[in-house]
C-alpha positions as a Python dict, from the first residue, in 0.01 Angstrom:
ca = {
    (1, 'M'): (0, 0, 0),
    (2, 'N'): (280, -233, -86),
    (3, 'P'): (512, -360, 192),
    (4, 'R'): (790, -420, -62),
    (5, 'D'): (801, -55, -161),
    (6, 'L'): (789, 56, 202),
    (7, 'L'): (1069, -182, 294),
    (8, 'A'): (1288, -40, 15),
    (9, 'G'): (1236, 306, 157),
    (10, 'L'): (1323, 191, 509),
    (11, 'I'): (1640, 10, 396),
    (12, 'A'): (1772, 324, 226),
    (13, 'I'): (1778, 508, 558),
    (14, 'D'): (2081, 464, 783),
    (15, 'S'): (1959, 370, 1132),
    (16, 'V'): (2274, 219, 1286),
    (17, 'N'): (2257, 203, 1661),
    (18, 'P'): (2522, 447, 1797),
    (19, 'D'): (2548, 247, 2121),
    (20, 'L'): (2687, -35, 1907),
    (21, 'V'): (2883, 173, 1657),
    (22, 'P'): (3013, 506, 1792),
    (23, 'G'): (2895, 779, 1561),
    (24, 'G'): (2609, 569, 1422),
    (25, 'N'): (2325, 766, 1272),
    (26, 'G'): (2059, 643, 1515),
    (27, 'E'): (1681, 640, 1460),
    (28, 'K'): (1609, 1008, 1403),
    (29, 'D'): (1590, 997, 1023),
    (30, 'I'): (1394, 674, 997),
    (31, 'A'): (1158, 799, 1273),
    (32, 'D'): (1089, 1111, 1063),
    (33, 'F'): (1017, 890, 763),
    (34, 'C'): (775, 671, 963),
    (35, 'T'): (604, 973, 1112),
    (36, 'T'): (528, 1114, 769),
    (37, 'W'): (402, 774, 647),
    (38, 'F'): (171, 728, 944),
    (39, 'Q'): (31, 1077, 924),
    (40, 'R'): (-47, 1030, 555),
    (41, 'N'): (-238, 716, 647),
    (42, 'G'): (-449, 877, 919),
    (43, 'F'): (-267, 769, 1235),
    (44, 'E'): (-228, 974, 1547),
    (45, 'V'): (152, 989, 1596),
    (46, 'H'): (350, 1017, 1924),
    (47, 'R'): (724, 1072, 1930),
    (48, 'L'): (903, 957, 2245),
    (49, 'E'): (1259, 1080, 2274),
    (50, 'R'): (1396, 1081, 2628),
    (51, 'R'): (1741, 1023, 2477),
    (52, 'P'): (1803, 1299, 2220),
    (53, 'G'): (1844, 1159, 1870),
    (54, 'R'): (1702, 817, 1976),
    (55, 'P'): (1327, 851, 1914),
    (56, 'S'): (1058, 585, 1914),
    (57, 'I'): (737, 635, 1717),
    (58, 'V'): (400, 518, 1842),
    (59, 'A'): (118, 544, 1586),
    (60, 'V'): (-241, 494, 1701),
    (61, 'K'): (-571, 435, 1517),
    (62, 'K'): (-840, 469, 1779),
    (63, 'G'): (-1128, 223, 1766),
    (64, 'T'): (-1494, 301, 1788),
    (65, 'G'): (-1513, 144, 2132),
    (66, 'G'): (-1578, -190, 2300),
    (67, 'G'): (-1309, -386, 2122),
    (68, 'R'): (-968, -517, 2214),
    (69, 'S'): (-648, -318, 2162),
    (70, 'L'): (-343, -463, 1988),
    (71, 'M'): (14, -336, 1979),
    (72, 'L'): (252, -422, 1696),
    (73, 'N'): (617, -376, 1798),
    (74, 'G'): (937, -366, 1597),
    (75, 'H'): (1275, -194, 1622),
    (76, 'L'): (1408, 69, 1387),
    (77, 'D'): (1780, 36, 1471),
    (78, 'T'): (2024, -189, 1294),
    (79, 'V'): (2372, -313, 1360),
    (80, 'G'): (2665, -154, 1178),
    (81, 'L'): (2725, -123, 805),
    (82, 'A'): (3096, -201, 801),
    (83, 'G'): (3188, -526, 639),
    (84, 'Y'): (2858, -559, 452),
    (85, 'A'): (2902, -717, 107),
    (86, 'G'): (2793, -443, -126),
    (87, 'D'): (2601, -121, -53),
    (88, 'P'): (2410, -189, 270),
    (89, 'L'): (2172, 103, 210),
    (90, 'E'): (2078, 7, -144),
    (91, 'P'): (1778, -228, -148),
    (92, 'R'): (1860, -486, -417),
    (93, 'T'): (1602, -737, -534),
    (94, 'E'): (1717, -1066, -686),
    (95, 'D'): (1555, -1411, -710),
    (96, 'G'): (1259, -1317, -492),
    (97, 'R'): (1478, -1168, -219),
    (98, 'M'): (1548, -811, -111),
    (99, 'H'): (1902, -752, 12),
    (100, 'G'): (2031, -473, 240),
    (101, 'R'): (2120, -408, 601),
    (102, 'G'): (1812, -460, 815),
    (103, 'T'): (1597, -634, 554),
    (104, 'F'): (1574, -940, 781),
    (105, 'D'): (1650, -785, 1120),
    (106, 'M'): (1406, -625, 1115),
    (107, 'K'): (1284, -362, 870),
    (108, 'G'): (1091, -637, 691),
    (109, 'G'): (882, -680, 1005),
    (110, 'I'): (849, -301, 1042),
    (111, 'A'): (719, -264, 686),
    (112, 'A'): (472, -552, 722),
    (113, 'M'): (323, -429, 1049),
    (114, 'M'): (289, -69, 922),
    (115, 'V'): (107, -177, 603),
    (116, 'A'): (-103, -434, 788),
    (117, 'A'): (-213, -174, 1044),
    (118, 'A'): (-313, 66, 770),
    (119, 'R'): (-498, -197, 569),
    (120, 'A'): (-682, -337, 874),
    (121, 'T'): (-807, 9, 979),
    (122, 'E'): (-932, 120, 636),
    (123, 'R'): (-1269, 54, 794),
    (124, 'P'): (-1311, 143, 1163),
    (125, 'L'): (-1241, -136, 1414),
    (126, 'R'): (-1382, -149, 1761),
    (127, 'G'): (-1045, -165, 1938),
    (128, 'D'): (-735, 53, 1914),
    (129, 'V'): (-448, -43, 1688),
    (130, 'I'): (-106, 72, 1823),
    (131, 'V'): (211, 49, 1614),
    (132, 'A'): (533, 94, 1813),
    (133, 'C'): (847, 151, 1597),
    (134, 'V'): (1111, 159, 1870),
    (135, 'A'): (1471, 258, 1916),
    (136, 'D'): (1766, 70, 2059),
    (137, 'E'): (1653, -295, 2062),
    (138, 'E'): (1993, -402, 1935),
    (139, 'H'): (2163, -274, 2252),
    (140, 'G'): (1961, -188, 2562),
    (141, 'S'): (1593, -186, 2454),
    (142, 'T'): (1543, 162, 2595),
    (143, 'G'): (1289, 234, 2320),
    (144, 'T'): (1033, -33, 2420),
    (145, 'A'): (1097, 42, 2786),
    (146, 'E'): (1009, 407, 2724),
    (147, 'V'): (701, 316, 2518),
    (148, 'L'): (568, 92, 2795),
    (149, 'E'): (580, 378, 3044),
    (150, 'S'): (303, 552, 2841),
    (151, 'F'): (125, 288, 2637),
    (152, 'T'): (-34, -48, 2696),
    (153, 'A'): (-264, -285, 2510),
    (154, 'D'): (-464, -607, 2552),
    (155, 'A'): (-204, -799, 2350),
    (156, 'A'): (101, -749, 2130),
    (157, 'I'): (286, -902, 1838),
    (158, 'V'): (659, -847, 1793),
    (159, 'T'): (750, -884, 1429),
    (160, 'E'): (1115, -994, 1474),
    (161, 'P'): (1208, -1245, 1200),
    (162, 'S'): (1078, -1596, 1275),
    (163, 'H'): (1060, -1763, 929),
    (164, 'L'): (677, -1735, 955),
    (165, 'E'): (685, -1969, 1252),
    (166, 'V'): (503, -1895, 1575),
    (167, 'T'): (761, -1808, 1841),
    (168, 'L'): (637, -1856, 2194),
    (169, 'A'): (959, -1843, 2403),
    (170, 'H'): (1309, -1706, 2407),
    (171, 'K'): (1610, -1699, 2639),
    (172, 'G'): (1714, -1417, 2868),
    (173, 'F'): (2059, -1316, 2971),
    (174, 'V'): (2264, -1179, 3256),
    (175, 'W'): (2605, -1015, 3219),
    (176, 'F'): (2864, -1043, 3495),
    (177, 'E'): (3216, -924, 3567),
    (178, 'V'): (3456, -1123, 3780),
    (179, 'E'): (3766, -940, 3898),
    (180, 'V'): (4035, -1177, 4024),
    (181, 'E'): (4277, -1011, 4260),
    (182, 'G'): (4655, -1059, 4252),
    (183, 'R'): (4951, -873, 4395),
    (184, 'A'): (5184, -672, 4175),
    (185, 'A'): (5557, -746, 4200),
    (186, 'H'): (5862, -750, 3981),
    (187, 'G'): (5879, -1063, 3766),
    (188, 'S'): (6196, -1170, 3942),
    (189, 'R'): (6033, -1177, 4287),
    (190, 'P'): (5777, -1461, 4284),
    (191, 'E'): (5778, -1470, 4668),
    (192, 'L'): (5620, -1118, 4660),
    (193, 'G'): (5379, -1144, 4370),
    (194, 'V'): (5041, -1316, 4314),
    (195, 'D'): (4960, -1381, 3950),
    (196, 'A'): (4598, -1277, 3901),
    (197, 'I'): (4589, -1415, 3547),
    (198, 'A'): (4699, -1757, 3664),
    (199, 'K'): (4448, -1748, 3946),
    (200, 'A'): (4180, -1653, 3691),
    (201, 'G'): (4262, -1973, 3511),
    (202, 'H'): (4112, -2170, 3802),
    (203, 'F'): (3788, -1978, 3759),
    (204, 'L'): (3780, -2042, 3383),
    (205, 'V'): (3814, -2415, 3442),
    (206, 'A'): (3532, -2399, 3699),
    (207, 'L'): (3324, -2197, 3451),
    (208, 'E'): (3369, -2469, 3190),
    (209, 'Q'): (3248, -2722, 3445),
    (210, 'L'): (2949, -2509, 3525),
    (211, 'Q'): (2852, -2502, 3155),
    (212, 'E'): (2885, -2879, 3142),
    (213, 'D'): (2658, -2913, 3448),
    (214, 'L'): (2400, -2681, 3291),
    (215, 'A'): (2404, -2877, 2965),
    (216, 'N'): (2331, -3196, 3163),
    (217, 'G'): (2068, -3038, 3383),
    (218, 'P'): (1690, -2983, 3357),
    (219, 'R'): (1572, -2877, 3011),
    (220, 'H'): (1299, -2638, 2903),
    (221, 'H'): (1073, -2811, 2649),
    (222, 'L'): (1140, -2552, 2376),
    (223, 'L'): (1463, -2383, 2475),
    (224, 'G'): (1676, -2659, 2624),
    (225, 'T'): (1910, -2548, 2899),
    (226, 'G'): (2073, -2229, 3009),
    (227, 'T'): (2437, -2161, 2912),
    (228, 'V'): (2737, -1969, 3039),
    (229, 'H'): (3052, -1849, 2859),
    (230, 'A'): (3343, -1613, 2911),
    (231, 'S'): (3327, -1321, 2668),
    (232, 'L'): (3621, -1093, 2748),
    (233, 'I'): (3936, -1117, 2955),
    (234, 'T'): (4184, -838, 3044),
    (235, 'G'): (4475, -831, 3281),
    (236, 'G'): (4839, -739, 3335),
    (237, 'E'): (5050, -439, 3248),
    (238, 'E'): (5383, -561, 3118),
    (239, 'A'): (5588, -874, 3068),
    (240, 'S'): (5809, -824, 3372),
    (241, 'T'): (5536, -761, 3635),
    (242, 'Y'): (5305, -998, 3821),
    (243, 'P'): (4952, -887, 3728),
    (244, 'A'): (4756, -726, 4012),
    (245, 'S'): (4420, -802, 3863),
    (246, 'C'): (4243, -995, 3589),
    (247, 'R'): (3893, -909, 3481),
    (248, 'I'): (3662, -1157, 3306),
    (249, 'T'): (3328, -1056, 3146),
    (250, 'L'): (3085, -1344, 3110),
    (251, 'E'): (2734, -1405, 2989),
    (252, 'R'): (2477, -1638, 3136),
    (253, 'R'): (2188, -1719, 2903),
    (254, 'T'): (1875, -1811, 3099),
    (255, 'V'): (1558, -2012, 3032),
    (256, 'P'): (1217, -1961, 3196),
    (257, 'G'): (1242, -2040, 3565),
    (258, 'E'): (1596, -1899, 3599),
    (259, 'S'): (1635, -1555, 3761),
    (260, 'P'): (1921, -1306, 3773),
    (261, 'Q'): (1942, -1362, 4148),
    (262, 'Q'): (1967, -1736, 4103),
    (263, 'T'): (2246, -1708, 3844),
    (264, 'H'): (2433, -1460, 4067),
    (265, 'Q'): (2427, -1705, 4358),
    (266, 'E'): (2533, -1985, 4126),
    (267, 'L'): (2850, -1799, 4025),
    (268, 'Q'): (2911, -1674, 4379),
    (269, 'T'): (2911, -2036, 4495),
    (270, 'V'): (3177, -2121, 4238),
    (271, 'L'): (3395, -1829, 4359),
    (272, 'D'): (3344, -1910, 4727),
    (273, 'H'): (3460, -2268, 4657),
    (274, 'L'): (3776, -2145, 4483),
    (275, 'T'): (3844, -1896, 4763),
    (276, 'A'): (3826, -2180, 5013),
    (277, 'T'): (4038, -2429, 4818),
    (278, 'I'): (4292, -2234, 4609),
    (279, 'P'): (4572, -2051, 4798),
    (280, 'D'): (4566, -1672, 4752),
    (281, 'F'): (4251, -1682, 4536),
    (282, 'R'): (4038, -1369, 4584),
    (283, 'A'): (3768, -1240, 4347),
    (284, 'T'): (3467, -1014, 4339),
    (285, 'L'): (3152, -1069, 4134),
    (286, 'T'): (2950, -782, 3985),
    (287, 'R'): (2619, -829, 3805),
    (288, 'G'): (2547, -608, 3504),
    (289, 'L'): (2258, -590, 3262),
    (290, 'A'): (1993, -857, 3307),
    (291, 'R'): (1701, -940, 3080),
    (292, 'D'): (1432, -1195, 3163),
    (293, 'P'): (1356, -1494, 2945),
    (294, 'F'): (1009, -1506, 2783),
    (295, 'E'): (740, -1768, 2753),
    (296, 'A'): (392, -1711, 2608),
    (297, 'D'): (77, -1886, 2704),
    (298, 'P'): (-4, -2101, 2398),
    (299, 'D'): (-374, -2062, 2480),
    (300, 'A'): (-361, -1681, 2495),
    (301, 'E'): (-624, -1518, 2275),
    (302, 'I'): (-367, -1333, 2063),
    (303, 'V'): (-183, -1663, 1993),
    (304, 'R'): (-507, -1841, 1897),
    (305, 'T'): (-617, -1548, 1679),
    (306, 'L'): (-292, -1535, 1485),
    (307, 'V'): (-281, -1912, 1440),
    (308, 'A'): (-638, -1902, 1305),
    (309, 'N'): (-515, -1659, 1034),
    (310, 'L'): (-249, -1899, 909),
    (311, 'D'): (-327, -2119, 610),
    (312, 'A'): (-126, -2411, 740),
    (313, 'E'): (-53, -2601, 1058),
    (314, 'P'): (160, -2368, 1270),
    (315, 'V'): (521, -2448, 1349),
    (316, 'I'): (586, -2359, 1712),
    (317, 'R'): (936, -2249, 1791),
    (318, 'A'): (1161, -2071, 2044),
    (319, 'E'): (1460, -1849, 1998),
    (320, 'P'): (1794, -1857, 2176),
    (321, 'F'): (1829, -1475, 2152),
    (322, 'W'): (1650, -1209, 2355),
    (323, 'T'): (1374, -982, 2223),
    (324, 'D'): (1144, -706, 2345),
    (325, 'C'): (873, -971, 2398),
    (326, 'A'): (1007, -1014, 2750),
    (327, 'L'): (948, -646, 2830),
    (328, 'L'): (594, -658, 2692),
    (329, 'D'): (519, -975, 2887),
    (330, 'R'): (660, -831, 3209),
    (331, 'A'): (435, -524, 3157),
    (332, 'G'): (131, -757, 3158),
    (333, 'I'): (74, -760, 2784),
    (334, 'P'): (26, -1113, 2639),
    (335, 'C'): (238, -1140, 2325),
    (336, 'L'): (415, -1360, 2076),
    (337, 'L'): (677, -1321, 1805),
    (338, 'F'): (600, -1373, 1437),
    (339, 'G'): (800, -1243, 1144),
    (340, 'V'): (951, -1284, 803),
    (341, 'D'): (1170, -1553, 646),
    (342, 'G'): (1518, -1475, 523),
    (343, 'A'): (1870, -1479, 659),
    (344, 'G'): (2178, -1280, 746),
    (345, 'A'): (2099, -1094, 1067),
    (346, 'H'): (2419, -904, 1163),
    (347, 'A'): (2602, -1076, 874),
    (348, 'A'): (2788, -959, 565),
    (349, 'T'): (2486, -1052, 343),
    (350, 'E'): (2133, -999, 464),
    (351, 'Y'): (1806, -1054, 284),
    (352, 'V'): (1436, -1107, 333),
    (353, 'D'): (1223, -1351, 131),
    (354, 'L'): (970, -1125, -36),
    (355, 'A'): (693, -1384, -54),
    (356, 'S'): (721, -1419, 323),
    (357, 'L'): (699, -1040, 359),
    (358, 'D'): (369, -1042, 168),
    (359, 'R'): (245, -1339, 370),
    (360, 'L'): (333, -1175, 699),
    (361, 'T'): (146, -863, 597),
    (362, 'D'): (-164, -1067, 518),
    (363, 'V'): (-151, -1265, 839),
    (364, 'L'): (-106, -952, 1048),
    (365, 'T'): (-388, -774, 870),
    (366, 'G'): (-627, -1064, 943),
    (367, 'T'): (-508, -1091, 1301),
    (368, 'I'): (-555, -721, 1372),
    (369, 'T'): (-902, -721, 1226),
    (370, 'A'): (-1014, -1032, 1413),
    (371, 'F'): (-854, -943, 1746),
    (372, 'C'): (-955, -577, 1764),
    (373, 'D'): (-1317, -638, 1669),
    (374, 'Q'): (-1368, -884, 1957),
    (375, 'D'): (-1567, -782, 2265),
    (376, 'G'): (-1394, -674, 2578),
    (377, 'G'): (-1063, -508, 2634),
    (378, 'Q'): (-957, -181, 2786),
    (379, 'G'): (-1141, 46, 2544),
    (380, 'L'): (-883, 325, 2508),
    (381, 'P'): (-565, 163, 2648),
    (382, 'R'): (-321, 358, 2444),
    (383, 'S'): (-186, 577, 2723),
    (384, 'R'): (-71, 505, 3073),
    (385, 'G'): (53, 852, 3140),
    (386, 'D'): (42, 1189, 2966),
    (387, 'E'): (-205, 1160, 2677),
    (388, 'S'): (-87, 1492, 2533),
    (389, 'R'): (242, 1354, 2406),
    (390, 'A'): (289, 1400, 2037),
}
């Protein structure tokens, strides 16, 4: 079993997330490919597909009993193919690198965890090995959320790219919409109109001040501070009319210790101050999608087991972006992130360093073997709900 050959097969399959790119192929074809591969390698395969055409695959090798269970997690979906330099679905190897959409983010991690799980279970282990190849991480993470309704484990490793560095924290995010209210009137009648766009300018200035305050505030030891920025702004109808409304979409990136409720109140305080001090300022705040930040326990057994399988002093890092680690952690599954080296996530050129792919596969194989043959654990933790799913 060669992770390089498996990765080439995965890259050749279009798995663009249709929530990001309307009409995207989704995960159905790559899920079929993974199902066949797992079945050929003796895994029990479950297909979870609450959203038609958006399946996640969970492959299980049951242990003999008495050991710890481990889940390996990675996402099958990719961002779009448009704008890629070259053929994004043609795996091209050059100078020790494999190029193609998803090589780095994150089909390299998928290939490594699949091969590692198969290698580690060539002889029976005491604990269960669970490999979750999930849908939709690039948009809403509905795949991992669905998996966690039916499966659990004593620990997990997410194989998002980390340059072979041990990632123990990442930021969360909260999306908000602020709608600033104006009053429509003909452009020649300023005494009747209220310019919602101009009023929104006061909020944008206050938002910039909030970002400065955050940057100068308390810092997380790995992640630094939270951030806030305006992402989208829309308003007005025509040149000769005072705009009745102006809508601003913004994102607040959070660090451990910051909650969606806290960030909501933070922004509401800003708006309340503007309402009290700026004539005719009125606005409503609506909270959208929120994802928690993540922080692993550096002394967790899965962290210590993986570090013990490295051949060098570990580099501990954190990521500014969000991953499914937060969902696993919230479900009570200790986890960390560890993946390949390379570059070009979401970019016009994307590649994985093939030596790092081999190294990741070896580290995961040793970690699975060591962790799942330890005493304790939940025995048969693979299912929280209906065990007949397949």
